[in-house]
Amino acid sequence: MIRSKIPNIGVSIFAEMSELSAQHGAINLSQGFPDFGIPQDLIAASHKFMSEGFNQYAPMQGVLELRRQISKKKLKDYGHEYDPNDEITITAGGTQALFTVIATTVHEGDQVIIFEPAYDSYGPVVKLFGGNPVYVELKAPDYAVDWTEVKKLLSSQTRLIILNTPHNPTGSTLKDADMQALSRLVLGTKIMILSDEVYEHIHFGDAPHESVSKYPHLVDRSFVVNSFGKMYNATGWKMGYCSAPAKLMKEFRKIHQFVVYAVNTPNQYAMAEMLNDENFLPNLSGFFKEKRNFFLKLINEIGLKPLPTDGTYFQLVDFSEVTTLKNMDLAKKLLIDFGVAAIPVSAFTHNTPKSGVLRFCFSKNEDTLIAAAERIAKFYNSIKV
Ligand code: PMP
Ligand code: GLN
């Protein structure tokens, strides 16, 4: 009989909620994906490269033209030049990049710092490779990192710190002071950093996105993960990339080649063409800030309590003052009885503590958000005491 390598891990919350949503014909604000189209130019470019015969294996590390464009973009955005030859690899989405970084860095018994709530894949994959997650709680309402607490948890076994900014599910972002504090903590250690920056272009504050690539003490020890799913709203294309100094990337590629070898060829050329044209670089922050504000207005009108968010296309809403229903019970009641799918924030923690907080994805057309808000209002009125 098969012996599970990750016992106690079930089906991903995103699969579970999207399936339940489809079963009940609900409006799906759970799994994060847009309900609007991707740029027509991207579709045209993909067709063009398929028709022109770019249909065989791409190079293992990715199409060079795309890696060149990414290198140019990183230099422009963060002032650090990654060598397209040996510091950038194209992956099957951010998810595969995250998996491969953890597989590359974590040995049996290593400790990995994970800030919770956390994206669902980090902890299970660390365990899969024999690592021990060390969880640090981000506390509501601002979900900021307490670096003094992190310092106390570091040990000679600490191998990796996983960052995620802007942060899914809370929408919080790391600031310059966080990066300075982290730089001081890791200086002189062998600790590596996995920086999940898939929402780099969806942030709403005045301060710019703080990438580890901007910080000399961090960039040398960091793997950065990005996703084209977020940049061009094409989550179904499952294309992303990982950037890291050559000595780290060399090891990453040794594993990448046996996980996927290479990813979709024509779409890599299509992405390269998009990135090469300034006109195709979307103003995602402006676009999503409008959507966020639109959704916030609807939520406030209901009388519900949204938590502050600074980025991503997720909004947390706190129901704890109006109901004693917890976690999945709350999400399931909203889904099954009122027809809106959301994700309970407890799904992003390993020990499901108390929570009456749901995550809603607002990467949707206004009509979808209005229809969802009408249903959420009915739900609210039914649970309010
Ligand atoms: N990291 C975070 C924080 C995410 O929210 C997601 C999902 N969108 C990913 C990684 C994975 O990205 P992809 O869909 O490109 O695999
Ligand atoms: N990143 C998306 C979310 O947080 C979905 C990812 C997935 O489906 N695995 O909802």
Coordinates of C-alpha atoms and ligand atoms in Angstrom, one line a residue:
M1 CA 0.0 0.0 0.0
I2 CA 1.1 3.5 -0.6
R3 CA 2.6 5.4 2.3
S4 CA 1.8 9.1 2.1
K5 CA 4.8 11.4 1.8
I6 CA 2.6 14.3 3.1
P7 CA 0.1 12.8 5.4
N8 CA -2.6 15.2 6.8
I9 CA -2.6 17.2 3.6
G10 CA -5.8 17.1 1.7
V11 CA -6.9 18.6 -1.6
S12 CA -5.8 22.2 -2.2
I13 CA -8.4 24.7 -0.8
F14 CA -8.5 26.3 -4.3
A15 CA -9.5 23.1 -6.0
E16 CA -12.0 22.3 -3.2
M17 CA -13.8 25.7 -3.2
S18 CA -13.8 26.1 -7.0
E19 CA -15.3 22.6 -7.4
L20 CA -17.9 23.3 -4.7
S21 CA -18.7 26.6 -6.3
A22 CA -19.3 24.9 -9.7
Q23 CA -21.5 22.3 -8.0
H24 CA -23.7 24.9 -6.5
G25 CA -23.7 27.3 -9.4
A26 CA -22.2 30.0 -7.1
I27 CA -20.3 33.2 -8.0
N28 CA -16.7 32.1 -7.6
L29 CA -14.7 34.7 -5.6
S30 CA -12.6 32.0 -4.0
Q31 CA -9.7 30.9 -6.3
G32 CA -7.8 33.9 -7.6
F33 CA -8.4 34.3 -11.3
P34 CA -10.0 37.0 -13.5
D35 CA -13.3 36.6 -15.2
F36 CA -12.3 38.9 -18.0
G37 CA -10.2 38.2 -21.1
I38 CA -6.4 38.5 -21.7
P39 CA -4.9 41.0 -24.1
Q40 CA -5.9 40.2 -27.8
D41 CA -2.3 41.0 -28.8
L42 CA -1.1 38.2 -26.6
I43 CA -3.5 35.7 -28.2
A44 CA -2.5 36.9 -31.7
A45 CA 1.1 36.5 -30.9
S46 CA 0.6 33.0 -29.5
H47 CA -1.3 32.0 -32.7
K48 CA 1.4 33.6 -34.9
F49 CA 4.2 31.6 -33.2
M50 CA 2.2 28.3 -33.4
S51 CA 1.4 28.9 -37.1
E52 CA 5.1 29.7 -37.8
G53 CA 6.2 26.4 -36.4
F54 CA 7.5 27.2 -32.9
N55 CA 6.0 24.0 -31.6
Q56 CA 8.9 21.8 -30.5
Y57 CA 10.7 21.7 -27.1
A58 CA 12.0 25.1 -25.9
P59 CA 15.5 25.1 -24.4
M60 CA 15.4 23.6 -20.9
Q61 CA 16.0 27.0 -19.2
G62 CA 13.5 28.8 -21.4
V63 CA 13.5 30.7 -24.7
L64 CA 16.5 33.1 -24.7
E65 CA 14.5 36.0 -26.1
L66 CA 12.1 35.8 -23.1
R67 CA 14.9 35.6 -20.6
R68 CA 16.5 38.7 -22.2
Q69 CA 13.3 40.6 -21.9
I70 CA 12.9 39.6 -18.2
S71 CA 16.4 40.6 -17.5
K72 CA 15.8 44.1 -19.1
K73 CA 12.6 44.4 -17.1
K74 CA 14.2 43.5 -13.7
L75 CA 17.0 46.0 -14.4
K76 CA 14.5 48.7 -15.1
D77 CA 12.2 47.9 -12.2
Y78 CA 14.7 47.1 -9.5
G79 CA 18.2 48.1 -10.7
H80 CA 19.6 44.6 -10.6
E81 CA 20.8 42.9 -13.7
Y82 CA 20.2 39.2 -13.9
D83 CA 22.2 37.4 -16.6
P84 CA 19.7 35.9 -19.0
N85 CA 22.1 33.0 -19.7
D86 CA 22.5 31.6 -16.2
E87 CA 20.3 33.6 -13.8
I88 CA 16.7 33.3 -15.1
T89 CA 14.6 30.2 -15.8
I90 CA 11.1 30.0 -17.3
T91 CA 8.8 27.8 -15.3
A92 CA 5.3 26.2 -15.5
G93 CA 3.8 29.0 -13.4
G94 CA 4.9 30.4 -10.1
T95 CA 3.8 27.1 -8.4
Q96 CA 6.5 25.1 -10.2
A97 CA 9.1 27.7 -9.4
L98 CA 8.2 27.6 -5.7
F99 CA 8.3 23.8 -5.7
T100 CA 11.7 23.7 -7.4
V101 CA 13.3 26.3 -5.2
I102 CA 12.2 24.4 -2.1
A103 CA 13.4 21.1 -3.6
T104 CA 16.7 22.8 -4.5
T105 CA 17.4 24.3 -1.1
V106 CA 15.8 22.2 1.7
H107 CA 17.6 19.2 3.1
E108 CA 16.3 16.7 5.7
G109 CA 16.0 18.5 9.1
D110 CA 16.4 22.0 7.8
Q111 CA 14.3 24.7 9.2
V112 CA 12.3 27.0 7.0
I113 CA 10.7 30.3 8.2
I114 CA 7.2 30.6 6.9
F115 CA 5.0 33.6 7.7
E116 CA 1.3 32.7 8.3
P117 CA -1.2 33.1 6.9
A118 CA 0.8 31.6 4.0
Y119 CA 0.1 30.5 0.4
D120 CA -0.9 26.9 0.6
S121 CA 2.0 25.2 -1.1
Y122 CA 4.9 26.4 1.1
G123 CA 4.5 24.2 4.2
P124 CA 3.6 20.9 2.5
V125 CA 6.4 21.2 0.0
V126 CA 9.0 22.0 2.7
K127 CA 7.8 18.9 4.6
L128 CA 7.9 16.8 1.4
F129 CA 11.7 17.4 1.3
G130 CA 12.2 16.6 4.9
G131 CA 12.3 20.2 6.1
N132 CA 10.6 21.6 9.3
P133 CA 8.5 24.7 8.8
V134 CA 8.9 27.2 11.6
Y135 CA 5.7 29.3 11.5
V136 CA 5.7 33.0 12.4
E137 CA 2.3 34.5 12.8
L138 CA 1.4 37.7 11.0
K139 CA -1.2 39.4 13.2
A140 CA -4.4 41.2 12.1
P141 CA -5.2 43.9 11.2
D142 CA -2.0 44.9 9.4
Y143 CA -0.3 41.5 9.2
A144 CA 3.2 43.1 9.5
V145 CA 6.3 41.0 10.3
D146 CA 7.8 41.1 13.8
W147 CA 11.5 40.8 13.0
T148 CA 12.4 40.6 16.7
E149 CA 10.4 37.4 16.8
V150 CA 12.0 36.1 13.6
K151 CA 15.4 36.7 15.1
K152 CA 14.6 34.6 18.1
L153 CA 13.6 31.7 15.8
L154 CA 16.7 31.7 13.7
S155 CA 19.1 28.8 14.4
S156 CA 22.0 27.0 12.8
Q157 CA 19.4 24.8 11.2
T158 CA 17.6 27.7 9.4
R159 CA 18.1 27.2 5.7
L160 CA 15.4 29.3 4.1
I161 CA 13.1 32.2 4.7
I162 CA 10.0 32.4 2.5
L163 CA 8.7 35.9 1.8
N164 CA 5.6 36.8 -0.1
T165 CA 5.0 40.5 -1.0
P166 CA 2.4 41.7 -1.8
H167 CA 1.0 39.0 0.4
N168 CA -1.7 36.5 -0.4
P169 CA -4.2 36.3 1.3
T170 CA -3.8 39.4 3.5
G171 CA -2.8 42.0 0.9
S172 CA 0.0 43.4 3.2
T173 CA 3.3 44.5 1.7
L174 CA 6.8 44.5 3.0
K175 CA 8.4 48.0 3.3
D176 CA 11.9 49.3 3.0
A177 CA 12.3 49.0 6.8
D178 CA 11.4 45.3 6.6
M179 CA 14.0 44.7 3.9
Q180 CA 16.6 46.5 6.0
A181 CA 15.7 44.5 9.0
L182 CA 15.9 41.2 7.1
S183 CA 19.2 42.2 5.5
R184 CA 20.7 42.7 9.0
L185 CA 19.3 39.4 10.2
V186 CA 20.8 37.3 7.4
L187 CA 24.1 39.1 7.0
G188 CA 26.9 36.6 7.8
T189 CA 24.6 33.6 7.8
K190 CA 24.0 30.9 5.2
I191 CA 20.3 31.5 5.1
M192 CA 18.7 31.7 1.7
I193 CA 15.5 33.5 0.7
L194 CA 12.6 32.5 -1.5
S195 CA 10.8 35.6 -2.4
D196 CA 7.4 35.0 -3.9
E197 CA 6.7 38.3 -5.8
V198 CA 3.9 37.1 -8.1
Y199 CA 1.8 40.2 -7.2
E200 CA 4.7 42.6 -7.8
H201 CA 2.6 44.8 -10.1
I202 CA -0.5 44.9 -8.0
H203 CA 0.2 47.2 -5.1
F204 CA -1.8 50.3 -4.1
G205 CA 0.2 52.4 -1.7
D206 CA 2.5 55.3 -2.6
A207 CA 5.7 53.3 -1.8
P208 CA 7.0 51.1 -4.6
H209 CA 7.0 47.3 -4.5
E210 CA 10.0 46.2 -2.4
S211 CA 11.7 43.4 -4.3
V212 CA 14.7 41.5 -2.7
S213 CA 16.4 42.3 -6.0
K214 CA 16.8 45.9 -4.9
Y215 CA 18.8 44.9 -1.8
P216 CA 22.5 43.9 -2.2
H217 CA 22.6 41.8 1.0
L218 CA 19.5 40.0 -0.1
V219 CA 19.8 39.5 -3.8
D220 CA 22.9 37.3 -3.5
R221 CA 21.1 34.7 -1.5
S222 CA 17.6 35.0 -3.0
F223 CA 15.4 33.1 -5.5
V224 CA 12.7 35.4 -6.8
V225 CA 9.5 33.9 -8.2
N226 CA 7.2 35.7 -10.6
S227 CA 4.1 34.7 -12.7
F228 CA 2.8 35.7 -16.1
G229 CA -0.5 34.5 -14.8
K230 CA -0.7 37.7 -12.8
M231 CA 1.0 40.1 -15.3
Y232 CA -1.3 39.4 -18.2
N233 CA -4.2 37.9 -16.3
A234 CA -3.5 34.6 -18.1
T235 CA -3.6 32.3 -15.0
G236 CA -4.5 29.3 -17.3
W237 CA -1.3 29.6 -19.3
K238 CA 0.7 28.5 -16.2
M239 CA 3.8 30.4 -17.1
G240 CA 6.2 32.0 -14.6
Y241 CA 9.9 32.4 -14.0
C242 CA 12.6 32.3 -11.3
S243 CA 15.6 34.6 -11.0
A244 CA 18.6 34.0 -8.8
P245 CA 22.4 34.4 -8.8
A246 CA 24.1 31.9 -11.1
K247 CA 25.5 29.7 -8.3
L248 CA 21.9 29.2 -7.0
M249 CA 20.3 29.0 -10.4
K250 CA 22.7 26.2 -11.4
E251 CA 21.3 24.0 -8.7
F252 CA 17.7 25.1 -9.4
R253 CA 18.1 24.0 -13.1
K254 CA 19.4 20.6 -12.1
I255 CA 16.0 19.9 -10.5
H256 CA 13.9 22.0 -13.0
Q257 CA 15.1 19.8 -15.8
F258 CA 13.6 16.7 -14.1
V259 CA 10.4 18.3 -13.0
V260 CA 9.2 19.7 -16.3
Y261 CA 12.3 20.0 -18.5
A262 CA 10.9 23.0 -20.5
V263 CA 7.6 24.8 -20.8
N264 CA 5.3 25.8 -23.6
T265 CA 7.3 27.1 -26.6
P266 CA 5.0 29.3 -28.6
N267 CA 3.7 31.1 -25.6
Q268 CA 7.2 31.9 -24.4
Y269 CA 7.8 33.6 -27.7
A270 CA 4.5 35.4 -27.4
M271 CA 5.4 36.7 -23.9
A272 CA 8.8 37.9 -25.1
E273 CA 7.0 39.9 -27.9
M274 CA 4.7 41.5 -25.3
L275 CA 7.5 42.4 -22.9
N276 CA 9.5 43.9 -25.8
D277 CA 6.8 46.4 -26.5
E278 CA 6.4 49.1 -23.8
N279 CA 2.7 49.6 -24.9
F280 CA 1.9 46.1 -23.7
L281 CA 3.2 46.6 -20.2
P282 CA 0.0 46.8 -18.3
N283 CA -0.7 49.3 -15.5
L284 CA -2.0 46.6 -13.2
S285 CA -1.8 48.6 -10.0
G286 CA -4.1 51.3 -11.3
F287 CA -6.5 48.8 -12.9
F288 CA -6.8 46.7 -9.8
K289 CA -6.9 49.6 -7.4
E290 CA -10.1 50.7 -9.1
K291 CA -11.5 47.2 -8.8
R292 CA -10.5 47.1 -5.1
N293 CA -12.1 50.4 -4.4
F294 CA -15.3 49.4 -6.2
F295 CA -15.5 46.1 -4.2
L296 CA -14.6 48.0 -0.9
K297 CA -17.5 50.4 -1.5
L298 CA -19.9 47.5 -2.0
I299 CA -18.6 45.8 1.2
N300 CA -18.8 49.0 3.2
E301 CA -22.4 49.7 2.0
I302 CA -23.4 46.3 3.4
G303 CA -22.0 47.3 6.8
L304 CA -19.2 44.7 6.8
K305 CA -15.7 45.2 8.0
P306 CA -13.0 45.0 5.3
L307 CA -9.4 44.7 6.6
P308 CA -6.8 47.1 5.2
T309 CA -5.1 45.9 2.0
D310 CA -2.1 47.2 0.2
G311 CA -1.8 44.9 -2.8
T312 CA -2.9 41.7 -4.6
Y313 CA -6.4 41.1 -5.9
F314 CA -7.7 39.7 -2.7
Q315 CA -9.8 41.5 0.0
L316 CA -10.2 40.1 3.5
V317 CA -13.5 40.7 5.2
D318 CA -14.0 40.2 9.0
F319 CA -17.3 38.6 10.0
S320 CA -16.2 37.7 13.5
E321 CA -18.2 40.5 15.2
V322 CA -21.5 39.2 13.6
T323 CA -21.1 35.5 13.8
T324 CA -19.6 32.7 15.9
L325 CA -19.4 30.5 12.8
K326 CA -15.8 29.6 12.1
N327 CA -13.7 29.1 9.1
M328 CA -15.1 26.5 6.7
D329 CA -18.6 26.6 8.3
L330 CA -18.8 30.3 7.5
A331 CA -17.5 29.9 3.9
K332 CA -19.7 26.9 3.2
K333 CA -22.8 28.6 4.5
L334 CA -22.1 31.6 2.3
L335 CA -21.5 29.3 -0.7
I336 CA -24.2 26.7 -0.3
D337 CA -27.0 28.9 1.1
F338 CA -26.3 32.2 -0.6
G339 CA -24.2 31.4 -3.7
V340 CA -20.9 33.1 -3.2
A341 CA -17.6 31.2 -2.9
A342 CA -14.8 32.7 -0.8
I343 CA -11.8 31.2 1.0
P344 CA -11.6 31.1 4.8
V345 CA -8.3 32.6 5.9
S346 CA -7.8 29.7 8.3
A347 CA -7.0 27.6 5.1
F348 CA -3.7 29.5 5.0
T349 CA -2.6 28.4 8.4
H350 CA -1.3 25.0 9.6
N351 CA -3.3 24.9 12.8
T352 CA -6.6 26.6 11.8
P353 CA -7.0 29.0 14.7
K354 CA -10.1 31.1 15.4
S355 CA -11.2 33.0 12.4
G356 CA -14.3 34.7 11.0
V357 CA -12.3 36.2 8.1
L358 CA -13.0 35.3 4.5
R359 CA -10.9 36.1 1.4
F360 CA -12.7 37.4 -1.6
C361 CA -11.1 37.7 -5.1
F362 CA -12.1 41.0 -6.7
S363 CA -10.3 40.3 -10.0
K364 CA -13.8 40.3 -11.7
N365 CA -16.0 42.4 -13.9
E366 CA -18.1 45.0 -12.0
D367 CA -21.3 43.1 -12.8
T368 CA -19.9 40.0 -11.1
L369 CA -18.9 42.0 -8.0
I370 CA -22.3 43.7 -7.8
A371 CA -24.1 40.4 -8.1
A372 CA -21.9 38.8 -5.4
A373 CA -22.3 41.8 -3.1
E374 CA -26.1 41.5 -3.3
R375 CA -25.8 37.9 -2.1
I376 CA -23.2 38.7 0.6
A377 CA -25.6 41.4 1.9
K378 CA -28.4 38.7 2.2
F379 CA -25.9 36.4 4.0
Y380 CA -24.9 39.2 6.3
N381 CA -28.4 40.1 7.2
S382 CA -29.2 36.4 8.0
I383 CA -26.3 35.9 10.4
K384 CA -26.3 39.3 12.0
V385 CA -27.7 39.1 15.6
Ligands
PMP1 N1 2.3 32.5 -5.2 C1 1.2 33.1 -4.8 C2 1.3 33.9 -3.5 C3 0.0 32.9 -5.5 O1 -1.1 33.6 -5.1 C4 0.0 32.1 -6.6 C5 -1.2 31.8 -7.4 N2 -1.7 32.7 -8.1 C6 1.2 31.5 -7.0 C7 2.4 31.7 -6.2 C8 1.3 30.6 -8.2 O2 1.3 31.2 -9.4 P1 0.9 30.4 -10.7 O3 -0.5 30.5 -10.9 O4 1.7 31.1 -11.8 O5 1.4 29.0 -10.6
GLN2 N1 -3.1 32.0 -6.4 C1 -4.5 31.7 -6.5 C2 -5.2 32.0 -5.2 O1 -4.6 32.2 -4.2 C3 -4.9 30.3 -7.0 C4 -3.8 29.3 -7.1 C5 -4.2 27.9 -7.3 O2 -5.3 27.7 -7.8 N2 -3.4 27.0 -7.0 O3 -6.4 31.9 -5.2

